[in-house]
Amino acid sequence: YKVSRFSPLVSVVRHTVITLPTPINISTWWNFGSLLGVCLVIQIFSGLILSLHFTAHTDLSFYVVIQSFGDVYYNWWFRAFHANGASFFFIGLYLHIARGLYYGSYVFKEVWSVGVVILLVVMASAFLGYVLPWGQMSFWGATVITSLFSALPVIGSDVVIWLWGGFSVDNATLTRFFGLHFVLPFMVAGLAGLHLFFLHDQGSSNPLGVSSDYNKVVFHHYYVLKDLVGVCFFLGPLLGLVYFNPWLLGDPENFIEGNPLVTPHHIQPEWYFLFAYAILRAVPNKLGGVVALAAAVLVLFYMPFSPKTSIKGLSFYPGGKSLFFSMIGVFFLLTWAGSKPVEEPYVVISQVLSFLYFAYFILIGPVTRVQDKLL
């Protein structure tokens, strides 16, 4: 009786992680989906532990975070794991998206669209979490980013006041940011389940970009063991960073309490937002910069509607491969430019790189279509 009562749930789990038909030729680049699931679990668990010892108040947050390092058993470990886990989460996300762009996974519209929504929610959650320690960069980062909404015509000022909960970034802002940061990861978990549902309904792509319906194997044990090896290789550098240099990726300014009367010399977000920050600063007009910032991520929604090619992916398109790897270089250069002050020559460099970034999404379809006709 018990087995029959739980059999629908058991069958879902069994189909998801054991008997799922999987293309026999998918490579290590397909490991990042499971790695992102592991990262999400790590972030939720470590975040729950940290939330037990956090007070969302502008007079207390900074000191509570510092005090908990010494007074709460292993709190420093969870804090370092949570902070660096966010960086590794974004590394996995960007590699997962790059694999999807290279191998044409965006042809599965539902899977791709839900994935882009997950990216947007994760970015929002990461921004909200960065504000919580209430250091200098946290405070001023929140001030700068929320102030961007003032560029919206007519309703901009009202939206900013609504986000702040007052007329400046203050206690109300921190309280609602903490609440949202707590809730959003669970929304990501739900979206990840929807992402997997569509993926299993439509099937995975493969490096050759051809139908794999007649050449599949069960997920377990072939890919379960492969994913476990990937998790070990992924967690190794993360643990090394946590134990040997936990604040390497942090900003020194954030070890100073947030002060609205002292503006940091150079305000910048975490490294995983620097490419978008560079695009924002590349546009002189404030509204234009906000539109460009949003378009830098929302342009991914366009890919399922780009011109179709005979073969999924870029493996057999030399011109498309050249464009793709050029775009990867542009992404790294934008990240570098975003970390530099707003002065020449970095402004001009950011403008050129921003143009090249968006040019990729415009040109990749026509370039591959031309190669289709030549072949």
PDB file of C-alpha atoms in Angstrom, residues 52-53 68 95 111 157 180 193 202 210 219 237 272 277 281 329 342:
ATOM      1  CA  LEU A  52      19.760  32.686  11.860  1.00  0.00           C
ATOM      2  CA  HIS A  53      22.435  35.124  13.058  1.00  0.00           C
ATOM      3  CA  SER A  68      29.264  36.451  14.317  1.00  0.00           C
ATOM      4  CA  LEU A  95      29.593  28.576 -18.843  1.00  0.00           C
ATOM      5  CA  VAL A 111      13.896  25.428 -21.841  1.00  0.00           C
ATOM      6  CA  SER A 157      11.060  58.959  -9.097  1.00  0.00           C
ATOM      7  CA  LEU A 180      13.490  39.344  -0.964  1.00  0.00           C
ATOM      8  CA  GLY A 193      12.262  22.341 -11.640  1.00  0.00           C
ATOM      9  CA  GLN A 202      12.052  18.032 -25.305  1.00  0.00           C
ATOM     10  CA  VAL A 210      21.759  16.161 -34.958  1.00  0.00           C
ATOM     11  CA  PHE A 219      21.108   8.581 -17.208  1.00  0.00           C
ATOM     12  CA  PRO A 237      38.692  25.137  -6.086  1.00  0.00           C
ATOM     13  CA  TYR A 272      30.064  38.893 -12.224  1.00  0.00           C
ATOM     14  CA  TYR A 277      28.164  47.697 -15.584  1.00  0.00           C
ATOM     15  CA  ARG A 281      28.581  53.345 -18.351  1.00  0.00           C
ATOM     16  CA  GLY A 329      36.856  37.699 -25.590  1.00  0.00           C
ATOM     17  CA  VAL A 342      34.948  56.249 -15.558  1.00  0.00           C
TER      18      VAL A 342
END
